[in-house]
Amino acid sequence: MSALILLVIGCLSFVVFLVPKSLKYNYALLILSAAIIWSSLPAGSVLLLPESHNYESGFQYISGWQNFNISIDRLSAFFIFVINITVFVGFIYAKGYLRPYYEEKNSLRLSIHYFSYIWLYLSMLMVVMIGEALPFLIAWEIMALSSFFLVIFDAEDTSVMKTGINYLIQMHVGMFFILVAFMITGTETGNYGFDGLRSYFSSHSNFRLFVLFFIGFGIKAGFIPLHTWLPRAHPAAPSHVSGIMSGVMIKMGIYGIFRVLMAVQNNLMEIGLFLLVLSALSGIMGVMMAIVQHDLKKLLAYHSIENIGIIGIGLSLGVIGQAVDNPALTLLGFSGGLLHVLNHSLFKSVLFFNAGSVYQATHTRNIEHLGGLLKKMPQTAALFLIGSLAICGLPPFNGFISEYLIYLGMFKGLTPSGIYLSVTILTAILTLVLIGGLAIFCFTKAFGIVFLGEARTAGALEAREAGREMIWPQYISVLFITAIGLASPLLVKPVFSIITGSFNLSGTELIQLSVVSNLSQISILAGVFVLLVTLLLVYRFLHLRSKVVSYEPTWGCGSTATGPKQQYTATSYAYNFIHLAKPVLQTKKITAEIGETEIFPSERTFISHNDDIFRKYLVDKPVDLISGLLKKIAVMQTGRIQDYILYAFLFLILVLALTWLNVF
């Protein structure tokens, strides 16, 4: 019956094309709310009932040759709640963000946007509830197409359309690898779907099939070097769509990898090391590339890659823990990675929504053109600061909790391990430390350049706080971010239960009790810290309420600063890092050097640019090569019918010659 409700909701979504323009948003919100309630009820029952309980429903379709079944286990239920929270908050935010577009977009364009948003949500639900290969791939394809239409919302801009096409092509490449992997499994076992993986893995090499699945799911997740679509698509999409894509859509790739890992039975160490290397590369390169970005949304996009790397590190440590029979490393690695899926969806969506607020207020995403927004947009600045602290893994917010679990797992895994495993874990620890340090550096730059100092342009100077419709949805996510940081034991217990049930872990009760006890103490300390900060702010407010507060020009080395040029730019702030990382990031600067004899230098411009080396060599160069070959072949398109008849005649002669030579 429940699967039929999903079908009814899908059919009702088409009505959005018939609803008047002024009511489209409300109707789409009604459909989304119905779907969220429909999916949350069974997901909640699965999480609250014993581990053996799964929710199943289905119906027969297409002349009875295949059954459409939905099944919700504890892992699916967790992802359903991650999807529901972020999608709902994102759509609430979209009301204020899309308001200016109602004047320039016609009714059909808005209908397509709302329809695509609904189906992106429904397709993500189906991805985490379907186990059979064919319906799973159909849902995967719907997810790609619906997100494509959301990305090209501003299709009048040719660069946005090119970005959307690039994204769609790469999504289909990923689907091809998943299809091949399912076909290999189904051919050997007769079961086309996730249920056939365990049977296949029991009698075949696990590593090769895992790599096929990883490429398919890794493209969606954004692991380096499979990430090249992500830094282009996120900035091109509207901010509420960017928040959904980064917060939950790329996590569908993580879900797929999780499902495959649940069935893996051998080659565990090879799979774990493979995943660890790519995850470490994604985390380090993602944050390094983020530091040198000037586009605020592109900076956040690269941080999505960084956080996918952190999730991957957790998963890889869980697999390595299975390989060496270390239950603490297995439990805490998988749990930290899974919890970071939720945490990242919350703080990254807030940051993207925040970037949308800044863009609408200033009409630019270029960090170099901003500055001084703290006084103009105080609530936006506070929300961005909280999101920044959370994404950097600092207490008392949620990012700290998931990274703490991963760190704790690594330290517990060091004690009984041999030299090779110790070196591996120590390397993972140093990698995570480096990622965290660089993330703090990046967000001090982002927050400082965007919100502190003086306005660098007229757009920043004239900025005004975003409307309530765009502000209060961010407070909902911030509430979850803070609640997880302050009451982490309540959430960690169900996560432990999901992992122990999914990977058949036993004998971890003492480990769970120890970790929950530690987190309880951390929560108490975090609560005391929040209370003290709150009291100080209240005291400051009461103390200054009766005082006259005056503002003076910024002091600058013995004289007052005369303008925004006497402050750091994003480039100068990160100059030392850019210089050190130049061999990796290939940063280029374009400016005329000042000669030794030039006593009074003339006016100059300075432009810095960096290339994504993976996109440059894995995508751009091959595409340019193929395009060049096609252009050369295009000379054959003469437009003369005689030439085309000649081509056909020559082809027939070639076929006859090959047949005569017994080539065929």
XYZ file of C-alpha atoms in Angstrom:
664
model
C 0.000 0.000 0.000
C 2.804 2.382 0.874
C 4.483 1.909 -2.517
C 1.181 2.862 -4.162
C 1.164 6.070 -2.109
C 4.569 6.893 -3.583
C 3.116 6.357 -7.066
C 0.168 8.634 -6.269
C 2.496 11.368 -4.962
C 4.574 11.084 -8.134
C 1.465 11.458 -10.306
C 0.214 14.454 -8.313
C 3.544 16.208 -8.894
C 2.571 16.718 -12.545
C -0.281 18.974 -11.432
C 2.283 21.671 -10.608
C 2.255 22.545 -14.340
C -1.469 23.371 -14.119
C -1.440 25.375 -10.900
C -1.413 29.202 -11.210
C 2.010 30.812 -10.963
C 1.301 32.390 -7.587
C 0.339 29.012 -6.068
C 3.049 26.784 -7.553
C 5.373 27.042 -4.561
C 2.611 26.254 -2.062
C 1.439 23.267 -4.097
C 4.985 21.908 -4.432
C 5.475 22.370 -0.670
C 2.270 20.392 -0.065
C 3.509 17.515 -2.241
C 6.922 17.519 -0.557
C 5.358 17.576 2.905
C 3.150 14.593 2.049
C 6.162 12.642 0.760
C 8.236 13.545 3.829
C 5.492 12.319 6.171
C 5.021 9.185 4.040
C 8.717 8.274 4.237
C 9.411 9.405 7.820
C 6.783 7.209 9.468
C 8.118 3.805 8.332
C 11.727 5.018 8.644
C 11.051 6.072 12.241
C 9.452 2.734 13.061
C 12.483 0.871 11.671
C 14.912 2.923 13.767
C 12.853 2.514 16.945
C 12.037 -1.197 16.593
C 14.559 -4.055 17.012
C 17.361 -4.441 14.495
C 15.781 -7.398 12.710
C 12.745 -5.384 11.663
C 12.647 -4.058 8.082
C 9.793 -2.270 6.368
C 8.754 -3.665 2.978
C 6.057 -2.754 0.466
C 5.584 -3.188 -3.260
C 3.377 -3.662 -6.271
C 3.618 -5.257 -9.712
C 4.232 -3.124 -12.791
C 4.796 -3.348 -16.572
C 2.629 -6.359 -17.403
C 3.782 -8.278 -14.348
C 7.343 -9.036 -15.483
C 9.005 -7.215 -12.613
C 8.065 -6.287 -9.070
C 8.612 -2.783 -7.751
C 9.516 -3.287 -4.112
C 10.637 -0.803 -1.536
C 12.472 -1.960 1.546
C 13.665 0.143 4.473
C 16.314 -1.213 6.809
C 18.140 0.800 9.461
C 20.719 2.172 7.025
C 17.987 3.266 4.598
C 16.030 4.834 7.456
C 19.066 6.893 8.513
C 19.572 8.225 4.984
C 15.849 8.953 4.658
C 15.997 11.272 7.656
C 19.131 12.965 6.278
C 17.322 13.540 2.966
C 14.073 14.716 4.568
C 15.650 17.294 6.879
C 17.826 18.969 4.268
C 15.310 18.847 1.414
C 12.554 20.362 3.577
C 14.750 23.160 4.949
C 16.089 23.830 1.456
C 12.618 24.227 0.010
C 11.564 26.583 2.803
C 14.649 28.675 2.004
C 13.817 28.547 -1.722
C 10.658 30.633 -1.228
C 12.651 33.747 -0.380
C 15.519 32.976 -2.747
C 13.244 32.508 -5.775
C 11.076 35.548 -5.101
C 13.114 37.902 -7.375
C 12.952 35.318 -10.181
C 9.156 35.426 -10.354
C 9.390 38.603 -12.398
C 11.863 37.284 -14.976
C 10.926 33.596 -15.220
C 7.709 32.500 -16.885
C 5.252 30.039 -15.395
C 6.634 27.048 -17.333
C 10.213 27.623 -16.137
C 9.094 27.773 -12.509
C 6.935 24.676 -12.995
C 9.907 22.746 -14.377
C 12.012 23.894 -11.426
C 9.507 22.831 -8.769
C 8.718 19.591 -10.600
C 12.429 18.753 -10.843
C 12.935 19.530 -7.145
C 10.115 17.158 -6.182
C 11.478 14.394 -8.386
C 15.037 14.860 -7.197
C 13.678 14.265 -3.706
C 11.532 11.265 -4.717
C 14.377 9.708 -6.706
C 16.757 9.978 -3.733
C 14.154 8.251 -1.573
C 13.826 5.473 -4.136
C 17.606 5.068 -4.360
C 17.868 4.287 -0.647
C 14.744 2.072 -0.586
C 15.229 -0.088 -3.688
C 17.476 -3.139 -3.889
C 16.753 -4.536 -7.384
C 19.135 -3.363 -10.114
C 16.647 -2.213 -12.791
C 14.382 -0.011 -10.640
C 17.463 1.223 -8.755
C 19.090 2.359 -11.999
C 15.832 3.979 -13.130
C 15.740 5.944 -9.866
C 19.428 6.798 -10.320
C 18.690 8.118 -13.814
C 15.716 10.184 -12.595
C 18.001 11.682 -9.954
C 20.534 12.681 -12.636
C 17.914 14.193 -14.975
C 16.006 16.100 -12.297
C 19.193 17.576 -10.827
C 20.322 18.506 -14.355
C 17.185 20.633 -14.847
C 17.763 22.236 -11.449
C 21.371 23.095 -12.316
C 20.389 24.830 -15.580
C 17.788 27.086 -13.932
C 19.672 30.066 -15.426
C 20.035 28.399 -18.818
C 20.126 31.787 -20.577
C 23.772 31.859 -19.508
C 25.614 29.594 -21.983
C 28.250 28.710 -19.376
C 25.508 27.372 -17.092
C 24.115 25.229 -19.898
C 27.580 23.858 -20.712
C 28.095 23.069 -17.051
C 24.769 21.233 -16.926
C 25.588 19.142 -19.994
C 29.028 18.314 -18.576
C 27.350 17.233 -15.340
C 24.779 15.072 -17.131
C 27.436 13.321 -19.215
C 29.516 12.457 -16.163
C 26.452 11.161 -14.313
C 25.773 8.782 -17.191
C 29.380 7.620 -17.182
C 28.954 6.760 -13.522
C 25.682 4.949 -14.184
C 27.414 2.869 -16.871
C 29.931 1.527 -14.346
C 27.158 0.696 -11.864
C 25.213 -1.054 -14.637
C 28.236 -3.150 -15.639
C 28.863 -4.115 -12.005
C 25.220 -5.204 -11.539
C 25.327 -7.170 -14.805
C 28.451 -9.044 -13.685
C 26.791 -9.883 -10.380
C 23.501 -10.899 -11.959
C 25.120 -13.059 -14.639
C 26.979 -15.081 -12.019
C 24.295 -15.325 -9.335
C 21.001 -14.796 -11.189
C 20.177 -11.972 -8.756
C 20.419 -8.510 -10.293
C 20.688 -6.195 -7.320
C 22.323 -5.565 -3.972
C 20.970 -8.855 -2.608
C 23.145 -10.778 -5.053
C 26.399 -9.125 -3.975
C 27.019 -11.308 -0.939
C 26.643 -14.472 -3.002
C 28.990 -13.134 -5.697
C 31.597 -11.889 -3.232
C 31.676 -15.292 -1.485
C 33.153 -16.983 -4.559
C 34.901 -14.230 -6.556
C 37.498 -11.528 -6.112
C 35.912 -8.677 -4.192
C 38.388 -5.969 -5.146
C 37.704 -5.739 -8.881
C 33.928 -5.570 -8.560
C 34.253 -3.079 -5.700
C 36.378 -0.819 -7.921
C 33.658 -0.870 -10.601
C 31.009 0.094 -8.063
C 33.314 2.672 -6.518
C 33.873 4.446 -9.835
C 30.124 4.607 -10.470
C 29.175 5.747 -6.993
C 32.379 7.763 -6.517
C 31.559 10.037 -9.459
C 28.281 10.950 -7.770
C 29.995 11.383 -4.390
C 32.794 13.536 -5.793
C 35.893 11.574 -4.800
C 39.068 12.853 -6.462
C 39.840 12.228 -9.333
C 36.152 11.567 -10.159
C 35.046 14.997 -8.942
C 35.437 17.262 -11.961
C 31.692 17.959 -12.372
C 31.217 19.118 -8.790
C 33.135 22.458 -8.626
C 31.325 23.556 -11.797
C 27.767 22.399 -11.049
C 27.448 23.682 -7.477
C 28.235 27.344 -8.305
C 26.033 27.231 -11.423
C 22.922 26.016 -9.579
C 20.661 28.226 -7.439
C 21.832 28.277 -3.814
C 19.006 26.127 -2.433
C 19.792 23.534 -5.111
C 23.518 23.732 -4.319
C 22.675 23.061 -0.671
C 20.613 19.996 -1.588
C 23.160 18.648 -4.066
C 26.056 19.055 -1.644
C 24.091 18.190 1.476
C 22.317 15.030 0.336
C 22.559 14.215 -3.371
C 26.280 13.460 -3.393
C 25.651 11.274 -0.304
C 23.749 8.862 -2.550
C 27.187 7.847 -3.794
C 28.246 7.230 -0.185
C 25.072 5.191 0.342
C 25.929 3.005 -2.640
C 29.479 2.432 -1.382
C 28.093 1.600 2.081
C 25.746 -0.988 0.555
C 28.569 -2.665 -1.352
C 30.854 -2.689 1.702
C 28.125 -4.451 3.696
C 28.469 -7.432 1.317
C 32.278 -7.511 0.944
C 33.850 -10.683 2.372
C 37.471 -10.845 1.235
C 40.227 -8.567 -0.126
C 39.305 -6.335 2.817
C 42.773 -4.877 3.335
C 43.195 -4.063 -0.368
C 39.777 -2.407 -0.485
C 40.438 -0.498 2.742
C 43.814 0.838 1.581
C 42.416 1.730 -1.849
C 39.577 3.664 -0.268
C 41.887 5.295 2.297
C 44.323 6.574 -0.333
C 41.589 8.112 -2.511
C 39.786 9.526 0.523
C 42.972 11.117 1.875
C 43.693 12.546 -1.576
C 40.133 13.912 -1.786
C 40.310 15.475 1.665
C 43.701 17.145 1.226
C 43.294 18.264 -2.390
C 39.715 19.379 -1.765
C 40.656 21.764 1.039
C 43.808 22.943 -0.767
C 41.784 23.848 -3.846
C 39.153 25.534 -1.652
C 41.725 27.868 -0.105
C 42.700 29.439 -3.447
C 39.148 30.042 -4.710
C 37.686 33.527 -5.075
C 34.142 32.359 -5.867
C 32.401 31.759 -2.522
C 30.225 28.923 -3.833
C 33.148 27.282 -5.611
C 35.085 27.432 -2.341
C 32.204 25.611 -0.644
C 32.022 23.103 -3.501
C 35.635 22.069 -2.991
C 34.921 21.712 0.716
C 32.239 19.189 -0.226
C 35.015 17.124 -1.801
C 37.076 17.562 1.372
C 34.236 16.282 3.553
C 33.559 13.372 1.234
C 37.215 12.548 1.851
C 36.625 12.609 5.627
C 33.624 10.294 5.248
C 35.723 8.013 3.040
C 38.507 7.921 5.639
C 35.978 6.732 8.199
C 34.680 4.016 5.871
C 38.176 2.888 4.904
C 39.196 2.563 8.562
C 36.075 0.495 9.168
C 37.061 -1.887 6.356
C 40.654 -2.085 7.609
C 39.287 -2.838 11.079
C 37.342 -5.757 9.576
C 40.493 -6.978 7.819
C 42.534 -7.108 11.042
C 39.581 -8.139 13.233
C 39.663 -4.951 15.289
C 36.061 -4.285 16.396
C 36.854 -0.859 17.898
C 38.370 0.438 14.664
C 35.532 -1.094 12.627
C 32.745 0.302 14.806
C 34.152 3.795 15.271
C 35.403 4.172 11.687
C 32.069 3.246 10.113
C 30.086 5.159 12.761
C 32.165 8.326 12.359
C 31.796 8.177 8.579
C 28.046 7.574 8.746
C 27.456 10.314 11.312
C 29.491 12.745 9.218
C 27.004 12.146 6.381
C 24.318 13.755 8.548
C 26.579 16.433 9.988
C 27.884 17.536 6.608
C 24.370 17.726 5.181
C 23.458 20.200 7.929
C 26.396 22.597 8.016
C 27.122 22.534 4.301
C 23.509 23.323 3.380
C 23.595 26.258 5.845
C 26.778 27.583 4.229
C 25.331 27.326 0.705
C 22.085 28.994 1.789
C 24.218 31.662 3.422
C 26.172 32.184 0.213
C 22.828 32.659 -1.565
C 21.868 35.357 0.914
C 25.189 37.134 0.313
C 24.752 36.854 -3.466
C 21.251 38.319 -3.445
C 22.379 41.183 -1.214
C 25.543 42.053 -3.175
C 24.961 40.455 -6.635
C 28.410 38.873 -6.582
C 30.041 35.655 -5.380
C 33.561 37.046 -5.757
C 35.109 37.221 -2.286
C 37.442 40.018 -3.417
C 34.399 42.251 -4.044
C 32.898 41.775 -0.583
C 33.899 42.833 2.922
C 32.299 44.558 5.891
C 29.086 42.524 5.698
C 29.062 41.828 9.442
C 27.571 45.285 10.076
C 25.207 45.057 7.106
C 24.092 41.422 7.555
C 24.674 40.473 11.218
C 22.403 37.399 11.265
C 23.879 36.066 8.043
C 27.372 36.592 9.455
C 26.515 34.758 12.689
C 25.025 31.829 10.767
C 28.063 31.637 8.481
C 30.351 31.669 11.521
C 28.488 28.766 13.139
C 28.566 26.806 9.874
C 32.288 27.527 9.554
C 33.040 26.324 13.094
C 31.007 23.175 12.472
C 32.671 22.326 9.147
C 36.099 22.835 10.748
C 35.231 20.170 13.332
C 35.372 22.525 16.316
C 33.273 22.075 19.471
C 30.568 22.535 20.556
C 29.082 21.806 17.123
C 28.243 18.600 15.268
C 31.300 18.331 13.004
C 33.459 17.762 16.067
C 31.468 14.681 17.140
C 31.828 12.666 13.922
C 35.503 13.531 13.533
C 36.041 12.668 17.210
C 34.662 9.174 16.570
C 37.039 8.691 13.645
C 40.015 9.941 15.690
C 39.032 7.753 18.640
C 38.777 4.715 16.391
C 42.244 5.353 14.982
C 43.818 5.757 18.427
C 42.095 2.620 19.709
C 43.258 0.800 16.591
C 46.901 1.687 17.257
C 47.232 -0.293 20.495
C 46.998 -3.916 19.271
C 48.296 -3.339 15.730
C 51.546 -4.316 14.046
C 54.090 -2.005 12.450
C 52.439 -1.790 9.009
C 48.976 -1.142 10.373
C 50.389 1.396 12.844
C 52.066 3.309 10.021
C 48.798 3.241 8.053
C 46.748 4.542 10.971
C 49.328 7.202 11.879
C 49.275 8.385 8.277
C 45.469 8.596 8.420
C 45.693 10.579 11.680
C 48.171 13.051 10.169
C 45.976 13.353 7.079
C 42.897 14.182 9.129
C 44.884 16.672 11.228
C 46.174 18.373 8.072
C 42.673 18.537 6.587
C 41.316 20.082 9.797
C 44.095 22.670 10.030
C 43.725 23.731 6.405
C 39.931 23.917 6.807
C 40.333 26.355 9.712
C 42.742 28.424 7.616
C 40.299 28.474 4.689
C 37.282 29.562 6.714
C 39.161 32.240 8.642
C 39.963 33.618 5.203
C 36.381 33.241 3.938
C 34.713 34.742 7.009
C 37.323 37.465 7.433
C 37.345 38.669 3.830
C 33.567 38.458 3.351
C 32.246 39.764 6.673
C 35.039 41.730 8.379
C 36.922 44.872 7.380
C 35.447 47.448 5.021
C 33.306 47.042 1.936
C 35.448 46.751 -1.187
C 32.710 47.575 -3.707
C 29.476 49.552 -3.882
C 27.498 46.301 -3.911
C 28.932 45.281 -0.541
C 28.469 48.796 0.823
C 24.768 48.834 -0.076
C 24.043 45.291 1.131
C 21.082 44.659 3.393
C 20.177 41.722 5.616
C 18.372 38.856 3.896
C 14.649 38.506 4.463
C 13.125 36.309 7.135
C 12.115 33.690 4.574
C 15.817 33.096 3.854
C 17.088 33.511 7.421
C 14.863 31.387 9.626
C 15.263 28.131 7.632
C 18.994 28.405 8.349
C 18.210 28.628 12.061
C 16.454 25.256 11.796
C 19.656 23.632 10.524
C 21.737 25.497 13.115
C 19.439 24.103 15.808
C 20.233 20.559 14.632
C 23.951 21.413 14.368
C 24.022 22.626 17.971
C 21.779 19.870 19.325
C 24.009 17.132 17.900
C 27.056 18.841 19.392
C 25.473 19.188 22.845
C 23.500 15.922 23.012
C 25.649 13.604 20.908
C 25.079 10.404 22.988
C 21.410 10.410 21.992
C 22.368 10.222 18.301
C 25.497 8.111 18.549
C 23.665 5.170 20.130
C 21.353 4.625 17.097
C 24.336 5.050 14.750
C 26.211 2.326 16.651
C 23.139 0.123 16.348
C 22.990 0.673 12.576
C 26.659 -0.258 12.150
C 26.560 -3.349 14.392
C 23.479 -4.601 12.579
C 24.735 -3.814 9.071
C 28.170 -5.414 9.537
C 27.236 -8.146 12.040
C 29.573 -6.792 14.716
C 29.487 -8.477 18.105
C 31.312 -7.931 21.360
C 31.355 -4.141 21.048
C 29.137 -3.353 24.047
C 32.010 -2.193 26.276
C 33.405 -0.018 23.487
C 30.007 1.598 22.980
C 29.571 2.262 26.700
C 33.039 3.812 26.916
C 32.465 6.091 23.916
C 29.006 7.173 25.083
C 30.459 7.960 28.512
C 33.198 10.095 26.934
C 30.679 11.910 24.750
C 28.469 12.576 27.767
C 31.347 14.350 29.488
C 32.115 16.294 26.306
C 28.462 17.318 26.063
C 28.505 18.608 29.636
C 31.660 20.645 29.006
C 30.226 21.955 25.730
C 27.014 22.943 27.515
C 28.986 24.825 30.183
C 30.944 26.611 27.454
C 27.778 27.647 25.607
C 26.232 28.840 28.864
C 29.279 30.977 29.710
C 29.367 32.529 26.245
C 25.632 33.268 26.460
C 26.055 34.913 29.869
C 28.940 37.045 28.597
C 26.896 38.202 25.605
C 23.933 39.041 27.818
C 26.215 40.963 30.201
C 27.768 42.837 27.274
C 24.340 43.786 25.953
C 23.121 44.993 29.342
C 26.370 46.835 30.052
C 26.429 48.677 26.725
C 22.726 49.450 26.693
C 23.255 52.498 28.926
C 26.536 53.551 27.279
C 27.212 55.736 24.277
C 29.074 53.653 21.705
C 31.152 55.527 19.134
C 32.801 54.150 15.998
C 36.117 55.499 14.736
C 38.128 54.868 11.540
C 40.278 51.754 11.469
C 43.778 52.384 12.842
C 46.573 51.429 10.487
C 50.186 51.579 11.724
C 50.155 55.120 13.060
C 47.558 56.502 10.664
C 43.913 55.877 9.979
C 43.042 53.560 7.123
C 41.686 55.608 4.231
C 39.932 52.906 2.281
C 39.368 49.219 1.588
C 42.720 48.881 -0.206
C 44.475 49.020 3.165
C 43.305 45.541 4.154
C 43.990 41.967 3.200
C 42.524 40.537 0.024
C 41.697 36.854 -0.295
C 44.822 36.380 -2.428
C 47.184 38.198 -0.077
C 45.735 36.401 2.956
C 46.606 33.015 1.438
C 49.787 34.158 -0.347
C 52.261 32.077 1.676
C 50.142 28.950 1.311
C 49.690 29.554 -2.419
C 53.460 29.948 -2.826
C 54.173 26.688 -0.966
C 51.447 24.737 -2.786
C 52.209 26.140 -6.254
C 53.680 22.852 -7.634
C 50.440 21.059 -6.763
C 47.862 23.773 -7.431
C 49.647 25.255 -10.490
C 48.675 28.782 -9.471
C 49.448 31.459 -12.048
C 49.616 35.215 -11.572
C 49.139 37.700 -14.394
C 50.653 41.131 -13.787
C 53.376 43.424 -15.099
C 56.392 43.350 -12.828
C 57.760 46.655 -11.504
C 61.167 47.409 -12.982
C 64.142 48.488 -10.881
C 64.309 51.857 -12.659
C 60.560 52.516 -12.421
C 60.550 55.114 -9.634
C 56.859 55.986 -10.009
C 55.065 52.758 -10.989
C 52.114 53.092 -13.338
C 48.700 51.598 -12.597
C 48.631 47.815 -12.819
C 46.221 44.934 -12.512
C 46.853 41.666 -10.690
C 45.032 38.449 -11.539
C 45.707 35.039 -9.992
C 44.424 31.811 -11.481
C 44.733 28.145 -10.656
C 43.841 25.013 -12.590
C 42.284 21.845 -11.234
C 45.023 19.506 -12.461
C 42.697 16.491 -12.482
C 40.084 18.259 -14.591
C 42.784 19.683 -16.840
C 44.442 16.363 -17.669
C 41.572 13.889 -17.264
C 38.732 15.897 -18.827
C 39.733 19.107 -20.593
C 42.717 17.821 -22.583
C 40.994 14.597 -23.812
C 37.862 16.607 -24.711
C 39.951 19.186 -26.586
C 41.767 16.392 -28.435
C 38.523 14.715 -29.492
C 36.998 18.070 -30.467
C 40.032 18.805 -32.613
C 39.730 15.471 -34.395
C 36.018 16.003 -34.998
C 36.712 19.439 -36.453
C 39.198 17.898 -38.865
C 36.699 15.224 -39.863
C 34.064 17.932 -40.330
C 35.729 18.999 -43.597
C 33.940 16.006 -45.117
C 30.622 17.797 -44.552
C 30.701 19.623 -47.864
C 26.934 19.961 -48.258
C 27.105 18.417 -51.763
C 24.900 15.363 -52.402
C 27.476 13.940 -54.844
C 30.100 13.705 -52.086
C 27.726 11.895 -49.721
C 26.859 9.345 -52.449
C 30.593 8.876 -53.020
C 31.144 8.193 -49.276
C 28.461 5.495 -49.347
C 29.943 3.975 -52.501
C 33.451 3.875 -50.983
C 32.062 2.278 -47.836
C 30.421 -0.498 -49.868
C 33.686 -1.129 -51.713
C 35.509 -1.350 -48.366
C 32.979 -3.885 -47.043
C 33.273 -6.018 -50.221
C 37.072 -5.953 -50.024
C 37.112 -7.015 -46.388
C 34.614 -9.789 -47.139
C 36.743 -11.041 -50.058
C 39.790 -11.091 -47.740
C 37.784 -13.171 -45.215
C 38.101 -10.472 -42.575
C 34.412 -10.975 -41.672
